[in-house]
Short mmCIF file of C-alpha atoms in Angstrom, two decimals:
data_model
loop_
_atom_site.label_atom_id
_atom_site.label_comp_id
_atom_site.label_asym_id
_atom_site.label_seq_id
_atom_site.Cartn_x
_atom_site.Cartn_y
_atom_site.Cartn_z
CA MET A 1 165.76 82.97 -60.49
CA ALA A 2 162.90 80.33 -59.24
CA ASP A 3 163.22 77.39 -60.72
CA LEU A 4 160.48 75.59 -61.69
CA THR A 5 161.34 72.30 -62.00
CA SER A 6 159.14 70.14 -61.44
CA THR A 7 159.34 66.22 -61.62
CA PHE A 8 155.57 63.69 -61.47
CA CYS A 9 155.82 60.26 -60.82
CA GLY A 10 159.31 60.10 -61.84
CA VAL A 11 158.74 61.75 -64.63
CA SER A 12 160.93 65.40 -64.92
CA ALA A 13 159.39 68.96 -67.05
CA PRO A 14 160.73 72.19 -66.83
CA ASN A 15 158.15 73.33 -65.09
CA PRO A 16 154.40 72.04 -63.08
CA PHE A 17 151.74 73.05 -65.80
CA TRP A 18 150.31 70.68 -68.09
CA LEU A 19 147.39 71.15 -70.63
CA ALA A 20 144.46 68.65 -69.19
CA SER A 21 143.44 66.26 -71.64
CA ALA A 22 141.25 68.27 -72.93
CA PRO A 23 140.09 69.53 -76.58
CA PRO A 24 143.56 71.44 -75.97
CA THR A 25 145.63 68.16 -76.31
CA ASN A 26 143.44 66.79 -78.88
CA SER A 27 146.06 66.59 -81.82
CA ALA A 28 149.95 66.48 -82.69
CA TYR A 29 149.55 70.24 -83.45
CA GLN A 30 148.56 71.65 -81.03
CA ILE A 31 150.86 69.91 -77.81
CA ASN A 32 153.56 71.03 -80.66
CA LYS A 33 152.15 74.90 -80.28
CA ALA A 34 151.40 74.35 -76.52
CA PHE A 35 155.57 73.02 -75.90
CA GLU A 36 156.83 75.82 -78.57
CA ALA A 37 154.54 78.14 -75.41
CA GLY A 38 156.10 76.59 -73.20
CA TRP A 39 153.90 74.48 -71.13
CA GLY A 40 155.78 72.13 -69.04
CA GLY A 41 153.93 68.79 -69.71
CA VAL A 42 150.46 68.24 -71.06
CA VAL A 43 147.46 64.89 -70.97
CA TRP A 44 146.62 64.02 -74.36
CA LYS A 45 143.36 63.94 -75.06
CA THR A 46 141.26 60.19 -73.98
CA ILE A 47 142.02 57.92 -75.63
CA GLY A 48 140.13 54.15 -75.90
CA ALA A 49 136.42 53.32 -77.61
CA PRO A 50 134.95 54.80 -80.69
CA VAL A 51 133.00 57.89 -80.35
CA LEU A 52 130.75 60.53 -82.54
CA ASN A 53 130.14 63.55 -80.90
CA ILE A 54 127.91 66.64 -81.83
CA SER A 55 127.31 70.34 -82.09
CA ASN A 56 126.61 72.02 -80.84
CA ARG A 57 129.29 71.20 -77.67
CA TYR A 58 129.95 73.43 -75.42
CA GLY A 59 127.26 76.45 -73.74
CA SER A 60 128.68 78.74 -71.24
CA LEU A 61 128.11 80.37 -68.31
CA ARG A 62 128.00 84.31 -68.02
CA HIS A 63 127.78 86.59 -65.21
CA GLU A 64 128.07 91.00 -65.35
CA GLY A 65 128.54 90.73 -68.73
CA ARG A 66 131.44 88.84 -68.04
CA ARG A 67 132.50 85.70 -70.30
CA LEU A 68 133.59 81.52 -69.99
CA VAL A 69 132.54 82.08 -66.27
CA GLY A 70 132.09 78.37 -66.88
CA ILE A 71 131.86 76.46 -69.15
CA ASN A 72 129.63 73.32 -69.93
CA ASN A 73 131.28 70.16 -72.37
CA ILE A 74 129.15 67.70 -73.53
CA GLU A 75 132.01 66.92 -76.36
CA LEU A 76 133.35 62.96 -75.69
CA VAL A 77 136.67 61.58 -75.59
CA SER A 78 138.57 61.93 -78.81
CA ASP A 79 137.32 60.92 -82.20
CA ARG A 80 140.08 60.94 -84.14
CA SER A 81 140.91 56.69 -85.12
CA LEU A 82 143.29 55.48 -81.63
CA ASP A 83 145.55 54.14 -85.08
CA ILE A 84 146.44 58.59 -85.75
CA ASN A 85 146.13 58.88 -82.03
CA LEU A 86 149.19 57.31 -80.67
CA LYS A 87 150.48 57.57 -84.45
CA GLU A 88 151.16 60.52 -83.01
CA ILE A 89 151.55 60.10 -79.65
CA ALA A 90 154.81 59.35 -80.55
CA GLU A 91 155.64 61.71 -82.84
CA VAL A 92 155.82 63.86 -80.63
CA LYS A 93 157.55 62.64 -77.24
CA LYS A 94 160.41 61.74 -79.44
CA GLU A 95 160.81 65.49 -80.98
CA TRP A 96 159.99 67.05 -77.16
CA PRO A 97 161.87 64.44 -74.93
CA ASP A 98 162.05 67.11 -71.77
CA ARG A 99 158.17 67.98 -71.66
CA ALA A 100 155.91 65.52 -69.31
CA VAL A 101 153.38 63.58 -71.88
CA TRP A 102 150.93 61.29 -70.50
CA VAL A 103 148.13 59.23 -72.29
CA SER A 104 144.09 59.19 -70.91
CA ALA A 105 142.60 56.33 -72.10
CA MET A 106 138.74 55.27 -70.63
CA VAL A 107 137.55 52.03 -72.17
CA ASP A 108 134.15 49.19 -71.70
CA ALA A 109 135.64 48.15 -67.45
CA SER A 110 137.22 44.97 -68.59
CA PRO A 111 140.89 43.20 -68.61
CA LYS A 112 141.27 42.56 -71.76
CA ALA A 113 140.04 45.96 -73.52
CA TRP A 114 142.82 47.86 -70.78
CA ARG A 115 145.09 45.73 -71.61
CA GLU A 116 144.85 46.26 -75.23
CA ILE A 117 145.45 49.71 -74.63
CA VAL A 118 148.08 49.33 -72.58
CA ASP A 119 149.94 47.87 -74.71
CA ALA A 120 148.88 50.90 -77.69
CA ILE A 121 150.38 53.69 -75.70
CA GLU A 122 152.46 51.73 -73.97
CA GLN A 123 154.46 51.43 -77.33
CA THR A 124 154.07 55.04 -78.32
CA GLY A 125 156.82 55.72 -75.46
CA ALA A 126 154.69 57.81 -73.65
CA ASP A 127 155.55 58.98 -69.61
CA GLY A 128 152.55 57.57 -68.35
CA ILE A 129 148.75 56.71 -68.98
CA GLU A 130 146.39 59.23 -67.05
CA LEU A 131 143.23 56.71 -66.09
CA ASN A 132 139.79 58.96 -66.94
CA PHE A 133 137.26 58.46 -64.47
CA GLY A 134 135.24 61.47 -64.07
CA CYS A 135 134.32 62.27 -67.42
CA PRO A 136 130.25 62.77 -66.67
CA GLN A 137 128.75 63.06 -70.35
CA GLY A 138 127.45 60.75 -73.07
CA MET A 139 130.27 57.99 -71.80
CA SER A 140 129.47 57.61 -68.11
CA GLU A 141 125.57 56.19 -69.26
CA ARG A 142 128.24 53.47 -71.76
CA GLY A 143 129.32 52.59 -68.38
CA MET A 144 132.31 54.12 -68.71
CA GLY A 145 134.66 57.57 -67.17
CA ALA A 146 132.52 59.22 -64.37
CA ALA A 147 130.26 55.39 -64.06
CA VAL A 148 133.32 53.63 -62.30
CA GLY A 149 135.19 56.95 -60.45
CA GLN A 150 131.68 57.30 -58.58
CA VAL A 151 131.98 54.09 -57.64
CA PRO A 152 135.08 53.75 -54.71
CA GLU A 153 135.41 49.88 -56.03
CA LEU A 154 135.18 49.64 -59.62
CA CYS A 155 137.06 52.77 -59.21
CA GLY A 156 140.12 50.36 -57.48
CA GLN A 157 138.99 47.15 -59.78
CA ASN A 158 139.55 48.64 -63.50
CA THR A 159 142.90 50.76 -61.65
CA ALA A 160 144.56 47.37 -60.83
CA TRP A 161 143.79 45.93 -64.01
CA VAL A 162 145.59 48.58 -65.73
CA ARG A 163 148.82 47.89 -62.55
CA GLU A 164 148.33 44.99 -63.76
CA CYS A 165 149.37 44.63 -66.81
CA THR A 166 152.33 48.01 -67.43
CA SER A 167 155.31 49.53 -65.72
CA LEU A 168 154.15 53.07 -67.16
CA PRO A 169 153.12 55.47 -64.02
CA VAL A 170 149.36 54.66 -63.46
CA ILE A 171 147.52 58.39 -62.90
CA SER A 172 143.43 57.61 -61.51
CA LYS A 173 141.78 60.59 -63.05
CA LEU A 174 138.42 61.24 -60.14
CA THR A 175 135.43 62.90 -60.83
CA PRO A 176 133.03 65.03 -58.06
CA ASN A 177 130.14 64.27 -58.78
CA VAL A 178 130.55 62.10 -55.53
CA THR A 179 129.35 62.48 -51.52
CA ASP A 180 132.91 62.12 -50.49
CA ILE A 181 136.15 62.16 -52.59
CA LYS A 182 138.68 59.88 -50.57
CA GLU A 183 136.19 57.00 -50.89
CA PRO A 184 137.00 56.40 -54.38
CA ALA A 185 140.74 58.31 -54.06
CA LEU A 186 141.76 55.67 -50.90
CA ALA A 187 140.75 52.56 -53.77
CA ALA A 188 142.06 53.83 -56.64
CA LEU A 189 146.13 54.22 -54.66
CA GLN A 190 145.01 50.17 -52.63
CA ALA A 191 144.41 49.20 -56.15
CA GLY A 192 148.63 50.34 -57.32
CA ALA A 193 147.99 54.21 -58.34
CA ASP A 194 151.01 55.88 -58.12
CA ALA A 195 148.94 59.47 -58.37
CA LEU A 196 145.85 60.96 -59.12
CA SER A 197 144.46 63.99 -60.67
CA LEU A 198 141.91 65.11 -59.32
CA ILE A 199 138.86 67.18 -60.30
CA ASN A 200 137.36 66.13 -63.45
CA THR A 201 134.33 68.16 -64.57
CA ILE A 202 130.84 68.75 -62.34
CA ASN A 203 127.36 67.40 -63.61
CA SER A 204 125.19 70.63 -64.02
CA ILE A 205 123.34 72.78 -67.29
CA ALA A 206 124.57 75.99 -67.52
CA SER A 207 121.90 77.80 -68.88
CA VAL A 208 118.95 77.73 -70.24
CA ASP A 209 117.71 80.05 -74.13
CA LEU A 210 115.31 81.81 -72.66
CA ASP A 211 113.64 82.81 -76.26
CA THR A 212 113.70 79.44 -77.35
CA VAL A 213 113.15 77.69 -74.03
CA HIS A 214 115.61 75.99 -74.61
CA VAL A 215 119.28 74.20 -72.78
CA LEU A 216 122.08 75.02 -74.02
CA PRO A 217 124.50 73.88 -75.45
CA ASP A 218 121.34 72.84 -77.66
CA VAL A 219 121.51 70.24 -79.64
CA GLY A 220 118.32 70.55 -82.69
CA GLY A 221 115.67 71.52 -80.40
CA ARG A 222 117.46 68.06 -77.48
CA ALA A 223 120.08 69.08 -74.60
CA SER A 224 121.89 66.78 -72.63
CA HIS A 225 123.84 67.53 -69.63
CA GLY A 226 127.10 68.49 -69.42
CA GLY A 227 130.84 68.80 -67.68
CA TYR A 228 131.18 71.66 -65.81
CA ALA A 229 134.97 73.82 -66.21
CA GLY A 230 136.94 77.24 -65.30
CA PRO A 231 137.53 79.46 -63.24
CA ALA A 232 133.66 78.80 -61.10
CA VAL A 233 134.68 75.54 -59.94
CA ARG A 234 138.22 76.23 -58.83
CA PRO A 235 136.54 76.40 -54.89
CA ILE A 236 135.32 73.07 -55.38
CA ALA A 237 138.96 71.81 -56.61
CA LEU A 238 140.43 73.26 -53.75
CA TYR A 239 139.07 72.14 -50.76
CA MET A 240 138.71 67.93 -52.30
CA LEU A 241 142.49 68.22 -53.06
CA SER A 242 143.01 69.65 -48.83
CA GLU A 243 140.58 66.26 -48.41
CA LEU A 244 142.44 64.31 -50.27
CA MET A 245 145.57 65.91 -48.41
CA ASN A 246 144.45 65.97 -45.34
CA ASP A 247 143.87 62.21 -44.91
CA PRO A 248 146.57 60.21 -43.50
CA ARG A 249 145.26 57.61 -44.97
CA ILE A 250 145.78 58.82 -48.42
CA ALA A 251 147.96 61.22 -47.83
CA GLY A 252 150.29 57.63 -46.61
CA PHE A 253 150.66 56.82 -49.50
CA GLY A 254 153.32 59.50 -50.26
CA ARG A 255 151.79 58.86 -54.24
CA PRO A 256 151.24 62.95 -56.36
CA ILE A 257 148.19 64.79 -57.01
CA SER A 258 148.07 67.03 -59.65
CA GLY A 259 145.49 69.96 -59.14
CA ILE A 260 142.63 70.92 -62.21
CA GLY A 261 139.54 72.91 -62.06
CA GLY A 262 139.88 76.29 -62.97
CA VAL A 263 142.97 77.11 -63.01
CA GLN A 264 142.93 81.34 -65.06
CA SER A 265 146.67 82.33 -63.58
CA TRP A 266 149.20 81.82 -61.55
CA GLN A 267 148.07 82.65 -58.59
CA ASP A 268 145.12 80.18 -59.15
CA ALA A 269 147.82 77.80 -60.37
CA ALA A 270 149.81 78.66 -57.11
CA GLU A 271 146.90 78.30 -54.41
CA PHE A 272 146.75 74.62 -55.77
CA LEU A 273 150.53 74.24 -55.49
CA CYS A 274 149.72 75.39 -51.60
CA LEU A 275 147.23 72.92 -50.87
CA GLY A 276 150.21 70.09 -51.85
CA ALA A 277 149.27 69.34 -55.63
CA SER A 278 152.84 68.64 -57.63
CA SER A 279 151.75 69.80 -60.66
CA VAL A 280 149.16 72.38 -61.98
CA GLN A 281 146.48 71.17 -65.41
CA VAL A 282 144.71 74.04 -67.05
CA CYS A 283 142.04 73.38 -69.95
CA THR A 284 138.89 76.08 -69.47
CA ALA A 285 141.43 78.67 -70.01
CA ALA A 286 143.73 77.61 -72.79
CA MET A 287 140.39 77.32 -74.52
CA HIS A 288 139.75 81.16 -74.02
CA TYR A 289 142.93 82.50 -73.81
CA GLY A 290 145.54 80.51 -75.91
CA PHE A 291 148.17 78.51 -75.18
CA ARG A 292 150.52 81.89 -74.44
CA ILE A 293 148.60 82.40 -71.24
CA VAL A 294 151.89 79.91 -69.82
CA ASP A 295 154.05 82.96 -69.91
CA ASP A 296 151.70 84.53 -66.94
CA LEU A 297 151.83 81.11 -65.40
CA ILE A 298 155.33 81.01 -65.05
CA SER A 299 156.85 84.36 -65.01
CA GLY A 300 153.85 85.07 -62.64
CA LEU A 301 154.78 82.05 -60.13
CA SER A 302 158.51 82.82 -60.64
CA ASN A 303 158.31 86.63 -59.06
CA TRP A 304 156.17 84.80 -56.53
CA MET A 305 158.95 81.79 -55.25
CA ASP A 306 161.56 84.71 -56.30
CA GLU A 307 159.83 87.36 -53.57
CA HIS A 308 158.40 84.79 -50.84
CA GLY A 309 162.65 83.22 -51.20
CA PHE A 310 161.64 79.89 -52.23
CA ALA A 311 163.92 78.29 -54.28
CA THR A 312 162.09 75.65 -55.81
CA ILE A 313 158.48 74.84 -55.54
CA GLU A 314 158.88 72.41 -52.90
CA ASP A 315 159.92 75.09 -50.93
CA PHE A 316 155.97 75.81 -50.40
CA ARG A 317 154.28 72.77 -52.20
CA GLY A 318 151.63 71.66 -49.07
CA ARG A 319 152.50 75.13 -46.98
CA ALA A 320 148.71 76.06 -47.13
CA LEU A 321 147.66 71.98 -44.87
CA GLU A 322 149.69 73.56 -41.57
CA GLY A 323 147.37 75.62 -40.83
CA LEU A 324 144.13 73.48 -41.93
CA GLY A 325 141.57 71.51 -40.48
CA THR A 326 137.49 71.64 -38.83
CA TYR A 327 136.24 74.59 -37.48
CA ASN A 328 135.87 72.33 -33.87
CA ASP A 329 139.46 73.02 -34.13
CA LEU A 330 139.27 77.08 -34.76
CA ASP A 331 139.17 79.57 -32.21
CA LEU A 332 136.49 80.79 -30.75
CA SER A 333 137.79 83.98 -29.01
CA TYR A 334 139.45 85.68 -31.77
CA LYS A 335 138.12 88.20 -32.95
CA ALA A 336 137.83 90.37 -36.20
CA VAL A 337 135.92 93.42 -36.51
CA ALA A 338 136.44 95.73 -40.04
CA HIS A 339 137.48 98.88 -40.83
CA ILE A 340 137.06 101.55 -43.31
CA ASP A 341 139.65 103.26 -45.12
CA PRO A 342 137.61 106.70 -45.40
CA ALA A 343 140.02 107.82 -47.50
CA ARG A 344 139.67 105.37 -50.01
CA CYS A 345 135.76 105.22 -49.13
CA ILE A 346 134.44 106.05 -52.72
CA LYS A 347 131.20 105.97 -50.90
CA CYS A 348 128.70 102.99 -53.71
CA ASN A 349 127.54 102.46 -49.65
CA LEU A 350 127.18 98.83 -50.74
CA CYS A 351 129.46 97.72 -47.30
CA TRP A 352 126.85 99.32 -45.24
CA GLU A 353 123.92 97.78 -47.54
CA ALA A 354 125.03 94.79 -46.99
CA CYS A 355 125.12 95.49 -43.60
CA GLU A 356 121.74 96.74 -43.15
CA ASP A 357 120.24 93.91 -44.85
CA THR A 358 121.76 90.51 -44.41
CA ALA A 359 124.58 90.58 -42.06
CA HIS A 360 124.06 92.28 -38.14
CA GLN A 361 123.37 96.12 -39.17
CA CYS A 362 126.82 97.30 -36.89
CA ILE A 363 127.77 100.18 -39.61
CA ASP A 364 126.01 103.69 -39.89
CA LEU A 365 125.79 106.57 -41.88
CA VAL A 366 127.41 108.73 -40.99
CA THR A 367 127.31 113.07 -42.43
CA PRO A 368 130.42 114.77 -42.43
CA GLY A 369 128.66 117.11 -39.70
CA GLY A 370 128.24 114.05 -38.29
CA GLU A 371 124.53 112.61 -37.80
CA VAL A 372 123.35 108.97 -38.30
CA VAL A 373 121.12 108.72 -40.84
CA ARG A 374 119.32 105.78 -41.90
CA ALA A 375 117.06 105.24 -45.20
CA GLY A 376 113.80 103.70 -44.22
CA ILE A 377 113.77 106.53 -41.44
CA ASP A 378 113.81 109.62 -41.47
CA GLU A 379 114.34 110.61 -44.80
CA SER A 380 116.33 108.57 -47.74
CA VAL A 381 119.91 108.33 -47.73
CA ASN A 382 119.64 110.81 -51.27
CA GLY A 383 117.71 112.84 -49.47
CA ALA A 384 120.15 112.87 -46.30
CA ALA A 385 123.35 112.78 -48.49
CA SER A 386 121.69 116.40 -50.64
CA ARG A 387 120.87 118.13 -47.42
CA LEU A 388 123.83 117.05 -45.70
CA GLY A 389 126.56 116.36 -47.90
CA ARG A 390 126.85 112.04 -49.31
CA PRO A 391 127.51 110.39 -46.02
CA LEU A 392 130.06 107.62 -45.68
CA PRO A 393 130.11 104.46 -44.25
CA GLN A 394 131.29 104.01 -39.73
CA VAL A 395 131.60 100.82 -38.19
CA ARG A 396 130.57 100.76 -34.79
CA GLU A 397 133.38 98.02 -33.95
CA ALA A 398 130.74 97.06 -30.24
CA ASP A 399 128.17 95.22 -32.83
CA CYS A 400 131.18 94.47 -35.17
CA VAL A 401 130.91 90.38 -35.13
CA GLY A 402 133.38 89.95 -38.11
CA CYS A 403 132.24 88.27 -39.84
CA ALA A 404 133.81 90.96 -43.37
CA LEU A 405 130.50 90.58 -45.49
CA CYS A 406 131.89 94.40 -46.40
CA ALA A 407 134.88 93.63 -47.03
CA ASN A 408 133.80 90.86 -49.93
CA VAL A 409 131.06 93.37 -51.37
CA CYS A 410 133.25 96.79 -51.13
CA PRO A 411 133.85 96.86 -55.62
CA VAL A 412 137.86 99.17 -53.13
CA ASP A 413 140.77 97.17 -53.27
CA ASP A 414 141.95 97.26 -49.66
CA CYS A 415 139.30 99.99 -48.60
CA ILE A 416 137.72 97.72 -45.38
CA THR A 417 139.83 95.52 -44.03
CA MET A 418 139.59 92.85 -41.82
CA GLN A 419 141.25 94.27 -38.24
CA THR A 420 142.62 92.07 -35.12
CA ARG A 421 141.62 93.50 -31.53
CA ASP A 422 141.73 91.53 -28.47
CA SER A 423 138.35 89.67 -27.41
CA GLY A 424 139.53 89.35 -23.48
CA ARG A 425 139.15 85.95 -23.72
CA ALA A 426 141.10 82.96 -23.55
CA PRO A 427 141.77 80.79 -27.09
CA VAL A 428 139.09 77.73 -26.81
CA THR A 429 138.10 76.01 -29.55
CA TRP A 430 134.54 74.34 -29.83
CA GLN A 431 136.20 70.63 -29.80
CA GLN A 432 136.61 71.82 -25.97
CA ILE A 433 134.23 72.96 -25.32
CA THR A 434 132.60 69.65 -26.04
CA ASP A 435 135.46 68.12 -24.36
CA GLU A 436 135.51 69.95 -21.41
CA ARG A 437 131.50 71.35 -20.58
CA PRO A 438 128.96 69.81 -22.62
CA GLU A 439 126.00 71.46 -21.10
CA VAL A 440 126.80 74.74 -22.99
CA THR A 441 126.45 71.95 -26.27
CA ASP A 442 123.36 71.33 -24.82
CA ASN A 443 121.24 73.00 -23.82
CA TRP A 444 120.79 77.73 -24.57
CA PRO A 445 120.40 78.65 -20.95
CA ALA A 446 123.56 77.07 -20.50
CA MET A 447 125.18 78.64 -23.72
CA ASP A 448 123.68 82.26 -22.58
CA ALA A 449 125.12 81.38 -19.08
CA TYR A 450 128.35 80.87 -20.90
CA ARG A 451 128.46 83.58 -22.65
CA ASP A 452 127.24 86.24 -19.93
CA GLU A 453 130.60 84.71 -18.10
CA VAL A 454 132.91 84.50 -20.81
CA GLY A 455 131.49 88.22 -21.39
CA ILE A 456 130.37 87.45 -25.22
CA HIS A 457 127.32 90.31 -26.46
CA ILE A 458 125.65 88.86 -29.53
CA HIS A 459 124.17 91.82 -31.49
#
């Protein structure tokens, strides 16, 4: 059976699944309950400056009847007193010595403020400190959170202040609300951060109530932007994680990264680990389904590892980075075409609609008698169906460019697959063409001549 034990900055935990600093980690009651459910670690909800929270606090994105595809949050840091939080942190760590207990902190950008909060956290016995440089709502208007994380110099400066006053491991938590995530990451590492975590929430307005014409969540007729999280942000989080893992300056530090952003299933978590994360933090999914989801995370990841022969997380961590590069590195001669399995096809014709209207018009609708029909020419598709039988979509491979749109819109798993074909051309990348035949990249006549030369047909 796979061993899910993880070590992060020397802190061991039975599995890599942590609850992120957020409403689910607001109290000892919640964290005790989470550890009883099986979570490997937590990051305590951010403590620090005094705040007053409001209601309503959460808005959400719904899509095609599915709730909480994304959550918009205008809650601030913990509004429980510092003394209560510190007392409970100490109690929890004493009760659960085998679990990772990190404490998120956010204070005014000054050495004195950081020293005071760090000294207090050290007394609790917590395993480490996560510096909240990411919160985009409320606190950033007070010069904290994302106001620090968006400026590499401030990110480094605040990290250095903490590094100077503690021997505990320090995680700098990064905001995605930047042009280039690598710069604040590098600044934090150069200032002594032992690890990074990302992403924090994305600046957002989730929705507008079209009955009241108010932005949601509605706070007595007023509203504010908030921090966006949930399944919809996962692709952004995965991209930013890969950016850090592929940067030799950052990778050279050899520091671990805790991945955050839209993790709802074991598959989501595995994606973060495959891109190099050493632990995975979860928030919105726990808010949606409760702490019990950790059972599925643990069993799912364990079974997948067993199936692939991975004994430990280190056996596959970062494996997906091996084939990741830039567009310039991709083989322009690689060819894939769509193939529709007629036995699986339900004849909904979504693939045809997508290809005909928005892609490359390489799918035909063919009746059982072999007649090709097209809507808007002789008669409607439905008219042809009533006369000749419901048509079946078929791909004209000669015209298929392999965009894969049809495979992505098809509602039936494995009905449309992308299959490799021999293009008849030697492998070549855009970088090679740029270096060896720069004229091809400079003007269209040269490009057209190159296509004729190598046999590229544009449909």
